[in-house]
């Protein structure tokens, strides 16, 4: 996608920045998960004191690693999919399908965001055991994931539509 | 009609190349919408699907594997394997298989195994005159051993999918003999091909070198001992063992081997995040998908259908193997374990098969799918590392398929292969 308009360049830069932020948040969550769980094992078997909040914190952190990390994966296109059948089709059909997938993914993200907001409203009055924070902090992960998928897939679809003649599907890119 | 919508939306999603996890999520959304249920159930089930205590072991195992890859443990294991089996005919192929057994056993990830060992061994094998497709095929097929040799995060997913009634410790023990058996079968296939193609053997480095490389590799191998030993002894839960193993791997590579730089630590963390997120999002939406399959009574219906086709247990087990093999070719492992376990486990139990034996059989089937197009993640990574086309690899992969298929049949029809070791601990 060379010779891009300044708008597209700025958008891609912003998306890259948001994706890096997602990876950073998930990475911090993973490091905290490993450190606190290491501390739990040390406390339980060496100090004979079990920090019980660690288990609940771990269940909260895994949601952020899974959902925020997965949203970054949408931008990086690292999720497992079967492109074999699509690759057999003419280039224009392939490109149309790829844009269709982007639109469907953006719609999925929007529904996820809306469901996440509802779940957060439900969970505001009940607390996560041991952590004493609202249950909504768990569903915030899915809400953020929905918003990020909407942003990444929607923007990518928009860029692909605006530059339809300037890009090739991955399989054809390798061949050329 | 709801089931048809679920399967059609999912099928179309997979065929057009949408990410499998989101195809499952979208299919679940469509089915819930058709049934008049609130759409947010899809996401409630997804959140509940990942908020399972046993599944917390997955990021720990994946992270430990990444640290081993970037912190120098993988290289030391290859050196040990080279010293031990490099002098046999087709020495580097044997080193490749033996290293997979050691490394895969610790990382539990077939793809990590290929990335780590393939990038080290495939170029050397090519230099020493091995055909590139042979080098890739040995690397790709031997990586499946890592899925069944403990500790393996796929075993934890299976235990969760089975409803928690299966002991992870028993699964760990049950995977040892089939894993070694697979490696032996692959080594025999590699040996025959090496004799046929006159591949060289490496000079024996002497017992002093064997001793030296053993001492160098043993602390790294201890990561697996901590994880498996901690779980088997009952001292730790599998999650605690995973956390302890991950912390041990960091401390070992940083302070003992002194190979873990800040850059390689960051690489390990981000790599682990990407893999964990990919696996967990599949688990999340597979939970919603599997919930609907249970709602439509698919397990019971399929069980009845299979029994109608044949009442011969051997035929039914062969059919289950065939279905798993085909599904393994078109879908990812974690999602399939969650979807297929509730469907096929009751049938296998009805035939008198032990659930643990079924689990190992299922993992080998799905592992074989990882080496077969159209999904074949391991085959794709192996071909990318070996810089060859998939068609080139496929032309000469069949002796290795036959080897693994032989091991699979033994696991399916000889219960002692997987159940002998667990029976010793009872």
Coordinates of C-alpha atoms in Angstrom, one line a residue:
Chain A
X1 CA 0.0 0.0 0.0
X2 CA 2.5 2.6 -1.1
X3 CA 1.6 6.2 -2.0
X4 CA -0.9 6.4 0.8
X5 CA -2.8 9.5 1.6
X6 CA -1.7 11.4 4.8
X7 CA -5.0 10.4 6.4
X8 CA -4.3 6.7 5.9
X9 CA -0.7 7.0 7.0
X10 CA -1.9 8.7 10.2
X11 CA -4.6 6.2 10.8
X12 CA -2.1 3.3 10.4
X13 CA 0.3 4.9 12.7
X14 CA -2.4 5.4 15.3
X15 CA -3.5 1.7 14.9
X16 CA 0.0 0.6 15.4
X17 CA 0.3 2.6 18.5
X18 CA -2.9 1.2 20.0
X19 CA -1.8 -2.3 19.1
X20 CA 1.5 -1.8 20.9
X21 CA -0.4 -0.5 23.9
X22 CA -2.6 -3.7 23.9
X23 CA 0.5 -5.9 23.8
X24 CA 2.1 -3.8 26.6
X25 CA -1.1 -4.1 28.8
X26 CA -1.3 -7.9 28.2
X27 CA 2.5 -8.3 28.8
X28 CA 2.3 -6.4 32.1
X29 CA -0.7 -8.6 33.1
X30 CA 1.3 -11.7 32.3
X31 CA 4.4 -10.5 34.3
X32 CA 2.1 -9.6 37.3
X33 CA 0.4 -13.0 36.9
X34 CA 3.7 -14.9 37.0
X35 CA 5.1 -12.8 39.8
X36 CA 2.1 -13.0 42.1
X37 CA 1.5 -16.7 41.5
X38 CA 5.2 -17.3 42.2
X39 CA 4.7 -15.4 45.4
X40 CA 1.6 -17.5 46.2
X41 CA 3.6 -20.7 45.8
X42 CA 6.4 -19.3 48.0
X43 CA 4.0 -18.1 50.6
X44 CA 2.0 -21.3 50.7
X45 CA 4.9 -23.8 50.8
X46 CA 7.7 -21.8 52.5
X47 CA 6.1 -19.1 54.7
X48 CA 3.0 -21.2 55.4
X49 CA 0.8 -18.2 54.6
X50 CA -1.5 -18.3 51.6
X51 CA -2.2 -15.0 49.9
X52 CA -5.7 -16.1 48.8
X53 CA -6.3 -12.9 46.8
X54 CA -3.7 -14.1 44.2
X55 CA -6.0 -16.7 42.8
X56 CA -8.8 -14.3 42.2
X57 CA -6.4 -11.7 40.8
X58 CA -5.0 -14.4 38.4
X59 CA -8.5 -15.2 37.1
X60 CA -9.0 -11.5 36.5
X61 CA -5.6 -11.0 34.7
X62 CA -6.1 -14.0 32.4
X63 CA -9.2 -12.3 31.0
X64 CA -7.1 -9.2 30.1
X65 CA -4.3 -11.3 28.6
X66 CA -6.8 -13.3 26.5
X67 CA -9.2 -10.6 25.3
X68 CA -6.8 -7.6 25.0
X69 CA -4.1 -9.8 23.5
X70 CA -6.6 -11.3 21.1
X71 CA -7.7 -7.8 19.9
X72 CA -4.1 -7.0 19.1
X73 CA -4.0 -10.3 17.2
X74 CA -6.8 -9.0 15.0
X75 CA -4.6 -6.0 14.0
X76 CA -1.6 -8.3 13.5
X77 CA -3.6 -10.9 11.7
X78 CA -2.2 -13.7 13.8
X79 CA -5.4 -15.6 14.5
X80 CA -5.7 -19.0 13.1
X81 CA -7.9 -19.2 9.9
X82 CA -8.1 -21.4 6.8
X83 CA -7.2 -19.3 3.8
X84 CA -6.7 -22.2 1.5
X85 CA -10.1 -22.1 -0.2
X86 CA -10.0 -18.3 -0.5
X87 CA -6.6 -18.4 -2.0
X88 CA -7.9 -20.5 -4.9
X89 CA -10.2 -17.7 -6.1
X90 CA -9.5 -14.7 -8.4
X91 CA -7.7 -11.8 -6.8
X92 CA -10.7 -9.4 -6.9
X93 CA -12.9 -12.0 -5.2
X94 CA -10.3 -12.7 -2.6
X95 CA -10.0 -9.0 -1.9
X96 CA -13.8 -8.6 -1.6
X97 CA -14.0 -11.5 0.8
X98 CA -11.1 -10.1 2.9
X99 CA -13.0 -6.8 3.2
X100 CA -16.2 -8.7 4.0
X101 CA -14.4 -10.5 6.8
X102 CA -13.2 -7.1 8.1
X103 CA -16.8 -5.7 8.1
X104 CA -18.1 -8.9 9.8
X105 CA -15.4 -8.7 12.5
X106 CA -16.1 -5.0 13.1
X107 CA -19.8 -5.9 13.5
X108 CA -18.8 -8.7 15.9
X109 CA -16.7 -6.2 17.8
X110 CA -19.6 -3.7 18.0
X111 CA -22.0 -6.4 19.4
X112 CA -19.3 -7.5 21.8
X113 CA -18.8 -3.9 23.0
X114 CA -22.5 -3.5 23.5
X115 CA -22.9 -6.8 25.4
X116 CA -19.8 -5.9 27.5
X117 CA -21.3 -2.6 28.5
X118 CA -24.5 -4.4 29.6
X119 CA -22.6 -7.0 31.5
X120 CA -20.6 -4.2 33.2
X121 CA -23.8 -2.5 34.3
X122 CA -25.1 -5.8 35.7
X123 CA -21.8 -6.4 37.6
X124 CA -21.3 -3.0 39.1
X125 CA -23.1 -3.9 42.4
X126 CA -21.4 -7.2 43.1
X127 CA -17.8 -7.5 44.1
X128 CA -15.1 -10.0 43.0
X129 CA -14.4 -12.3 46.0
X130 CA -11.2 -11.5 47.9
X131 CA -10.4 -8.5 45.7
X132 CA -13.3 -6.3 46.8
X133 CA -13.6 -4.6 43.4
X134 CA -16.7 -4.6 41.2
X135 CA -17.3 -7.7 39.0
X136 CA -17.5 -5.2 36.2
X137 CA -13.7 -5.1 36.1
X138 CA -13.7 -8.7 34.7
X139 CA -16.2 -7.8 32.0
X140 CA -14.3 -4.6 31.2
X141 CA -11.8 -7.0 29.4
X142 CA -14.5 -8.2 27.0
X143 CA -15.9 -4.6 26.6
X144 CA -12.4 -3.4 25.7
X145 CA -11.8 -6.3 23.4
X146 CA -15.1 -5.5 21.5
X147 CA -14.1 -1.8 21.2
X148 CA -10.6 -2.7 20.0
X149 CA -11.8 -5.3 17.4
X150 CA -14.3 -2.8 16.1
X151 CA -11.5 -0.2 15.8
X152 CA -8.9 -2.5 14.2
X153 CA -11.2 -4.5 11.9
X154 CA -13.3 -1.4 10.9
X155 CA -10.2 0.8 10.2
X156 CA -8.5 -2.0 8.3
X157 CA -11.6 -2.6 6.2
X158 CA -11.9 1.2 5.5
X159 CA -8.2 1.4 4.5
X160 CA -8.7 -1.6 2.2
X161 CA -11.8 -0.1 0.6
X162 CA -10.1 3.3 0.1
X163 CA -7.0 1.6 -1.5
X164 CA -8.7 -1.3 -3.2
X165 CA -6.5 -1.3 -6.3
X166 CA -3.2 -0.7 -4.4
X167 CA -2.9 -3.9 -2.3
X168 CA -2.7 -7.7 -2.9
X169 CA -4.0 -10.6 -0.7
X170 CA -1.1 -12.2 1.2
X171 CA -0.9 -15.3 -1.0
X172 CA -0.6 -13.3 -4.2
X173 CA 1.8 -10.9 -2.5
X174 CA 4.2 -13.9 -1.8
X175 CA 4.0 -15.1 -5.4
X176 CA 4.6 -11.6 -6.8
Chain B
X1 CA -32.9 -25.2 12.5
X2 CA -30.9 -23.5 15.2
X3 CA -28.2 -26.2 14.9
X4 CA -28.2 -25.8 11.1
X5 CA -27.6 -22.0 11.5
X6 CA -24.8 -22.7 14.0
X7 CA -23.0 -25.1 11.8
X8 CA -23.6 -23.2 8.5
X9 CA -22.5 -19.8 9.8
X10 CA -19.4 -21.5 11.3
X11 CA -18.7 -23.5 8.1
X12 CA -19.0 -20.4 5.9
X13 CA -16.8 -18.4 8.3
X14 CA -14.1 -21.1 8.1
X15 CA -14.3 -21.5 4.3
X16 CA -13.9 -17.8 3.6
X17 CA -10.9 -17.7 5.9
X18 CA -12.3 -15.8 8.9
X19 CA -10.3 -16.4 12.1
X20 CA -11.7 -19.7 13.6
X21 CA -12.2 -18.2 17.1
X22 CA -14.4 -15.4 15.8
X23 CA -16.2 -17.7 13.3
X24 CA -17.3 -19.8 16.4
X25 CA -18.3 -16.6 18.3
X26 CA -20.3 -15.3 15.3
X27 CA -22.0 -18.7 14.8
X28 CA -22.9 -18.8 18.5
X29 CA -24.3 -15.2 18.2
X30 CA -26.5 -16.2 15.2
X31 CA -27.8 -19.3 16.9
X32 CA -28.6 -17.5 20.2
X33 CA -30.4 -14.8 18.1
X34 CA -32.4 -17.4 16.3
X35 CA -33.4 -19.1 19.5
X36 CA -34.5 -15.7 21.0
X37 CA -31.8 -15.8 23.8
X38 CA -30.0 -12.6 24.8
X39 CA -26.9 -12.2 22.7
X40 CA -24.8 -11.4 25.7
X41 CA -24.9 -15.1 26.7
X42 CA -22.2 -15.7 24.0
X43 CA -19.8 -13.3 25.8
X44 CA -20.8 -14.5 29.3
X45 CA -20.0 -18.1 28.3
X46 CA -16.7 -16.8 26.7
X47 CA -15.6 -15.0 29.9
X48 CA -16.6 -18.1 32.0
X49 CA -14.7 -20.3 29.5
X50 CA -11.4 -18.6 30.2
X51 CA -11.9 -17.9 33.9
X52 CA -11.1 -21.5 34.8
X53 CA -8.5 -22.0 37.5
X54 CA -6.8 -25.1 35.8
X55 CA -6.4 -23.1 32.5
X56 CA -4.1 -20.6 34.3
X57 CA -1.4 -23.2 33.8
X58 CA -1.4 -22.4 30.0
X59 CA 0.3 -19.0 30.2
X60 CA 2.8 -20.4 32.6
X61 CA 3.7 -23.4 30.3
X62 CA 3.8 -21.1 27.2
X63 CA 6.0 -18.6 29.0
X64 CA 8.4 -21.3 30.3
X65 CA 8.6 -22.6 26.7
X66 CA 9.4 -19.1 25.4
X67 CA 12.1 -18.6 28.1
X68 CA 13.7 -21.9 27.1
X69 CA 13.6 -20.9 23.5
X70 CA 15.2 -17.4 24.0
X71 CA 17.2 -18.2 27.2
X72 CA 19.6 -20.9 25.8
X73 CA 17.9 -24.1 27.2
X74 CA 16.8 -25.3 23.8
X75 CA 20.3 -25.1 22.4
X76 CA 21.8 -27.1 25.3
X77 CA 19.2 -29.8 24.8
X78 CA 20.1 -30.1 21.2
X79 CA 23.8 -30.4 22.2
X80 CA 22.9 -33.2 24.6
X81 CA 20.9 -35.0 22.0
X82 CA 23.7 -34.6 19.5
X83 CA 26.2 -36.1 21.9
X84 CA 23.9 -39.1 22.7
X85 CA 22.4 -40.1 19.3
X86 CA 24.3 -38.0 16.6
X87 CA 26.6 -41.0 15.8
X88 CA 23.7 -43.2 14.6
X89 CA 22.9 -43.5 10.9
X90 CA 21.1 -40.3 9.8
X91 CA 22.5 -38.8 13.0
X92 CA 21.1 -35.3 12.7
X93 CA 17.6 -36.7 12.0
X94 CA 18.0 -38.7 15.3
X95 CA 19.2 -35.6 17.1
X96 CA 16.1 -33.8 15.8
X97 CA 13.7 -36.4 17.0
X98 CA 15.4 -36.9 20.4
X99 CA 15.6 -33.1 20.9
X100 CA 11.9 -32.9 20.2
X101 CA 11.3 -35.5 22.8
X102 CA 13.3 -33.5 25.4
X103 CA 12.2 -29.9 24.4
X104 CA 8.6 -30.7 23.4
X105 CA 8.3 -32.5 26.7
X106 CA 9.1 -29.2 28.5
X107 CA 7.4 -26.6 26.3
X108 CA 4.3 -28.7 25.4
X109 CA 3.9 -26.7 22.2
X110 CA 4.5 -28.2 18.8
X111 CA 4.9 -24.8 17.1
X112 CA 7.5 -23.6 19.7
X113 CA 9.3 -26.9 19.2
X114 CA 9.6 -26.3 15.4
X115 CA 10.6 -22.7 15.8
X116 CA 13.2 -23.6 18.3
X117 CA 14.7 -26.8 16.9
X118 CA 13.8 -26.3 13.3
X119 CA 15.8 -23.0 13.1
X120 CA 18.7 -24.7 14.7
X121 CA 18.7 -28.1 13.0
X122 CA 17.2 -27.7 9.5
X123 CA 19.9 -25.4 8.1
X124 CA 22.6 -27.7 9.6
X125 CA 20.9 -30.8 8.1
X126 CA 20.7 -29.1 4.7
X127 CA 24.4 -28.3 4.9
X128 CA 25.3 -31.9 5.7
X129 CA 23.6 -33.1 2.6
X130 CA 20.1 -34.1 3.9
X131 CA 17.3 -33.3 1.5
X132 CA 15.4 -30.1 2.7
X133 CA 12.0 -31.9 2.6
X134 CA 13.4 -34.7 4.7
X135 CA 14.8 -32.2 7.3
X136 CA 11.4 -30.3 7.4
X137 CA 9.4 -33.5 7.7
X138 CA 11.5 -34.9 10.5
X139 CA 11.2 -31.6 12.4
X140 CA 7.4 -31.2 11.8
X141 CA 6.3 -34.8 12.6
X142 CA 8.5 -35.2 15.7
X143 CA 7.1 -31.9 17.1
X144 CA 3.8 -33.8 17.8
X145 CA 5.6 -35.7 20.5
X146 CA 5.6 -32.5 22.6
X147 CA 1.8 -32.6 22.6
X148 CA 1.6 -35.9 24.5
X149 CA 4.8 -35.9 26.5
X150 CA 4.1 -34.1 29.8
X151 CA 3.8 -31.3 30.7
X152 CA 1.4 -30.4 27.9
X153 CA -1.2 -27.5 28.1
X154 CA -3.4 -29.5 25.7
X155 CA -3.8 -32.1 28.4
X156 CA -5.1 -29.5 30.8
X157 CA -7.6 -28.3 28.1
X158 CA -8.8 -31.9 27.7
X159 CA -9.2 -32.4 31.5
X160 CA -11.3 -29.2 31.6
X161 CA -13.4 -30.2 28.6
X162 CA -14.0 -33.6 30.1
X163 CA -15.8 -31.9 33.0
X164 CA -13.0 -32.1 35.6
X165 CA -13.4 -35.8 36.3
X166 CA -10.0 -36.7 34.8
X167 CA -6.8 -36.3 36.8
X168 CA -4.2 -34.2 35.1
X169 CA -1.5 -36.2 36.9
X170 CA -2.8 -39.4 35.3
X171 CA -2.9 -37.7 31.9
X172 CA 0.7 -36.6 32.3
X173 CA 1.8 -40.1 33.1
X174 CA -0.3 -41.6 30.4
X175 CA 1.4 -39.5 27.7
X176 CA 5.0 -40.6 28.5
X177 CA 5.0 -44.1 26.8
X178 CA 2.9 -43.0 23.7
X179 CA 5.2 -40.0 23.3
X180 CA 8.3 -42.1 23.4
X181 CA 6.7 -44.7 21.2
X182 CA 5.9 -42.0 18.6
X183 CA 9.5 -40.9 18.6
X184 CA 10.8 -44.5 18.3
X185 CA 8.5 -45.1 15.3
X186 CA 9.7 -41.8 13.7
X187 CA 13.3 -42.7 14.4
X188 CA 12.8 -46.1 12.6
X189 CA 11.2 -44.3 9.6
X190 CA 14.1 -41.8 9.6
X191 CA 16.7 -44.6 9.9
X192 CA 15.2 -46.5 6.9
X193 CA 15.2 -43.3 4.8
X194 CA 18.7 -42.4 5.9
X195 CA 20.0 -45.8 4.8
X196 CA 18.2 -45.5 1.5
X197 CA 19.5 -41.9 0.8
X198 CA 22.9 -42.6 2.4
X199 CA 22.7 -39.8 4.9
X200 CA 25.8 -39.4 7.1
X201 CA 26.3 -40.1 10.8
X202 CA 28.2 -37.7 13.0
X203 CA 31.4 -38.7 14.8
X204 CA 30.9 -39.8 18.4
X205 CA 32.2 -36.9 20.5
X206 CA 33.4 -39.2 23.3
X207 CA 32.0 -39.9 26.8
X208 CA 33.6 -36.8 28.3
X209 CA 31.5 -34.6 25.9
X210 CA 28.4 -36.7 26.7
X211 CA 29.0 -36.1 30.4
X212 CA 29.7 -32.4 29.9
X213 CA 26.7 -31.7 27.7
X214 CA 24.5 -33.7 30.2
X215 CA 25.6 -31.6 33.1
X216 CA 25.0 -28.5 31.1
X217 CA 21.5 -29.5 30.0
X218 CA 20.3 -31.1 33.2
X219 CA 19.4 -27.8 35.0
X220 CA 17.3 -26.8 32.0
X221 CA 15.6 -30.2 31.9
X222 CA 14.8 -29.7 35.6
X223 CA 12.1 -27.2 34.5
X224 CA 10.0 -30.2 33.3
X225 CA 10.9 -32.2 36.4
X226 CA 9.5 -29.4 38.6
X227 CA 6.3 -29.1 36.6
X228 CA 5.6 -32.8 36.1
X229 CA 7.1 -33.9 39.5
X230 CA 5.3 -31.2 41.4
X231 CA 1.9 -32.2 39.9
X232 CA 2.5 -36.0 40.1
X233 CA 3.7 -35.9 43.7
X234 CA 0.5 -34.0 44.7
X235 CA 2.6 -31.3 46.4
X236 CA 1.5 -28.6 43.9
X237 CA -1.6 -28.2 41.7
X238 CA -0.8 -28.1 38.0
X239 CA -1.2 -24.3 38.0
X240 CA 1.2 -23.9 40.9
X241 CA 3.7 -26.3 39.2
X242 CA 3.5 -24.2 36.0
X243 CA 4.1 -21.0 37.9
X244 CA 7.0 -22.4 39.8
X245 CA 8.4 -23.9 36.6
X246 CA 8.2 -20.5 34.8
X247 CA 9.9 -18.6 37.7
X248 CA 12.6 -21.3 37.8
X249 CA 13.2 -21.0 34.1
X250 CA 13.7 -17.3 34.4
X251 CA 16.0 -17.5 37.3
X252 CA 18.0 -20.3 35.7
X253 CA 18.5 -18.6 32.4
X254 CA 19.3 -15.2 34.0
X255 CA 21.6 -16.2 36.9
X256 CA 22.9 -19.7 36.1
X257 CA 23.2 -19.8 32.3
X258 CA 23.4 -16.0 32.0
X259 CA 21.9 -16.1 28.6
X260 CA 18.7 -14.2 29.3
X261 CA 19.1 -10.6 28.2
X262 CA 16.4 -7.9 28.7
X263 CA 15.6 -8.1 25.0
X264 CA 15.2 -11.9 25.1
X265 CA 13.0 -11.5 28.2
X266 CA 10.8 -9.0 26.4
X267 CA 10.7 -11.2 23.4
X268 CA 9.6 -14.2 25.6
X269 CA 6.9 -12.2 27.4
X270 CA 5.4 -10.7 24.2
X271 CA 5.7 -14.1 22.4
X272 CA 3.9 -15.8 25.4
X273 CA 1.2 -13.1 25.4
X274 CA 0.5 -13.6 21.6
X275 CA 0.3 -17.4 21.9
X276 CA -1.7 -17.4 25.1
X277 CA -4.2 -14.9 23.7
X278 CA -4.6 -16.9 20.5
X279 CA -5.2 -20.1 22.5
X280 CA -7.5 -18.5 25.2
X281 CA -9.7 -16.7 22.7
X282 CA -10.3 -20.0 20.9
X283 CA -11.1 -21.6 24.3
X284 CA -13.4 -18.6 25.1
X285 CA -15.6 -18.9 22.0
X286 CA -15.3 -22.7 21.8
X287 CA -17.0 -22.6 25.2
X288 CA -20.0 -20.7 23.8
X289 CA -20.0 -23.0 20.7
X290 CA -19.8 -26.2 22.8
X291 CA -22.6 -24.8 25.1
X292 CA -24.9 -24.7 22.1
X293 CA -23.9 -28.1 20.8
X294 CA -24.8 -29.5 24.2
X295 CA -28.1 -27.5 24.1
X296 CA -28.9 -29.1 20.7
X297 CA -28.0 -32.6 22.1
X298 CA -25.4 -33.1 19.4
X299 CA -23.3 -35.5 21.5
X300 CA -26.2 -37.8 22.1
X301 CA -27.4 -37.6 18.4
X302 CA -23.9 -38.3 17.0
X303 CA -23.4 -41.2 19.4
X304 CA -26.7 -42.8 18.2
X305 CA -25.7 -42.2 14.6
X306 CA -22.3 -43.9 15.1
X307 CA -23.8 -46.9 16.8
X308 CA -26.4 -47.2 14.0
X309 CA -23.6 -47.3 11.4
X310 CA -21.8 -50.2 13.2
X311 CA -22.0 -51.9 16.6
X312 CA -18.4 -53.2 16.3
X313 CA -16.2 -51.3 18.8
X314 CA -13.2 -51.5 16.5
X315 CA -15.1 -49.9 13.6
X316 CA -16.5 -47.2 15.9
X317 CA -13.0 -46.4 17.3
X318 CA -11.6 -46.3 13.8
X319 CA -14.5 -43.9 12.7
X320 CA -13.8 -41.7 15.7
X321 CA -10.1 -41.6 14.8
X322 CA -11.0 -40.7 11.2
X323 CA -13.4 -38.0 12.2
X324 CA -10.8 -36.5 14.6
X325 CA -8.1 -36.7 12.0
X326 CA -10.2 -34.9 9.4
X327 CA -11.4 -32.3 11.9
X328 CA -7.7 -31.8 13.0
X329 CA -6.8 -31.0 9.4
X330 CA -9.3 -28.1 9.3
X331 CA -9.4 -26.7 12.8
X332 CA -7.2 -25.7 15.6
X333 CA -6.4 -28.1 18.4
X334 CA -7.6 -26.2 21.5
X335 CA -11.0 -25.5 20.0
X336 CA -11.4 -29.1 18.8
X337 CA -10.5 -30.5 22.2
X338 CA -13.3 -28.4 23.8
X339 CA -15.9 -29.2 21.1
X340 CA -15.1 -32.9 20.5
X341 CA -14.5 -34.1 24.0
X342 CA -18.1 -33.9 25.2
X343 CA -19.2 -35.5 21.9
X344 CA -16.8 -38.4 21.6
X345 CA -15.8 -39.1 25.2
X346 CA -19.2 -40.6 26.2
X347 CA -19.1 -42.9 23.1
X348 CA -15.6 -44.0 24.0
X349 CA -16.6 -44.6 27.6
X350 CA -19.6 -46.6 26.4
X351 CA -17.2 -48.9 24.5
X352 CA -15.2 -49.5 27.7
X353 CA -12.3 -47.2 26.8
X354 CA -10.6 -45.4 29.7
X355 CA -11.1 -41.6 29.4
X356 CA -7.3 -41.1 29.9
X357 CA -6.6 -43.4 27.0
X358 CA -9.2 -41.6 24.9
X359 CA -7.5 -38.2 25.7
X360 CA -4.1 -39.4 24.5
X361 CA -5.7 -40.9 21.4
X362 CA -7.5 -37.6 20.7
X363 CA -4.3 -35.5 21.2
X364 CA -2.3 -37.7 18.7
X365 CA -5.1 -37.5 16.1
X366 CA -5.4 -33.7 16.4
X367 CA -1.6 -33.4 16.5
X368 CA -1.4 -35.3 13.2
X369 CA -3.8 -32.7 11.8
X370 CA -1.3 -30.0 12.7
X371 CA 1.0 -31.6 10.1
X372 CA -1.6 -31.8 7.4
X373 CA -3.1 -29.1 5.1
X374 CA -5.3 -27.1 4.9
X375 CA -4.7 -25.8 8.5
X376 CA -1.5 -27.7 9.3
X377 CA 0.1 -24.9 11.4
X378 CA 3.2 -27.1 12.2
X379 CA 3.7 -27.9 8.5
X380 CA 3.4 -24.3 7.5
X381 CA 5.9 -23.1 10.2
X382 CA 8.3 -26.0 9.3
X383 CA 8.2 -25.2 5.6
X384 CA 8.7 -21.5 6.4
X385 CA 11.8 -22.3 8.5
X386 CA 13.1 -24.8 6.0
X387 CA 12.3 -22.4 3.1
X388 CA 10.6 -25.1 1.0
X389 CA 7.1 -25.3 -0.6
X390 CA 4.3 -27.2 1.2
X391 CA 3.9 -29.4 -1.9
X392 CA 7.5 -30.4 -1.7
X393 CA 7.2 -31.4 1.9
X394 CA 4.0 -33.3 1.3
X395 CA 5.5 -35.5 -1.4
X396 CA 7.9 -37.2 1.0
X397 CA 6.1 -36.9 4.3
X398 CA 4.1 -40.2 4.1
X399 CA 6.7 -42.5 5.8
X400 CA 6.4 -40.3 8.8
X401 CA 2.6 -40.3 8.7
X402 CA 2.7 -44.1 8.6
X403 CA 5.0 -44.1 11.6
X404 CA 2.7 -41.9 13.7
X405 CA -0.3 -43.7 12.5
X406 CA 1.2 -47.0 13.7
X407 CA 1.8 -45.4 17.1
X408 CA -1.8 -44.1 17.0
X409 CA -3.2 -47.5 16.3
X410 CA -1.2 -49.0 19.2
X411 CA -2.6 -46.3 21.6
X412 CA -6.1 -46.9 20.3
X413 CA -6.2 -50.6 20.6
X414 CA -3.7 -51.5 23.3
X415 CA -4.8 -49.7 26.5
X416 CA -1.6 -50.7 28.3
X417 CA 0.4 -48.3 26.0
X418 CA -1.1 -45.3 27.7
X419 CA -2.4 -46.9 31.0
X420 CA 0.5 -49.0 32.1
X421 CA 2.5 -46.1 33.6
X422 CA -0.5 -44.5 35.5
X423 CA -1.4 -48.0 36.8
X424 CA 2.0 -48.2 38.5
X425 CA 1.3 -45.1 40.6
X426 CA -2.2 -46.3 41.8

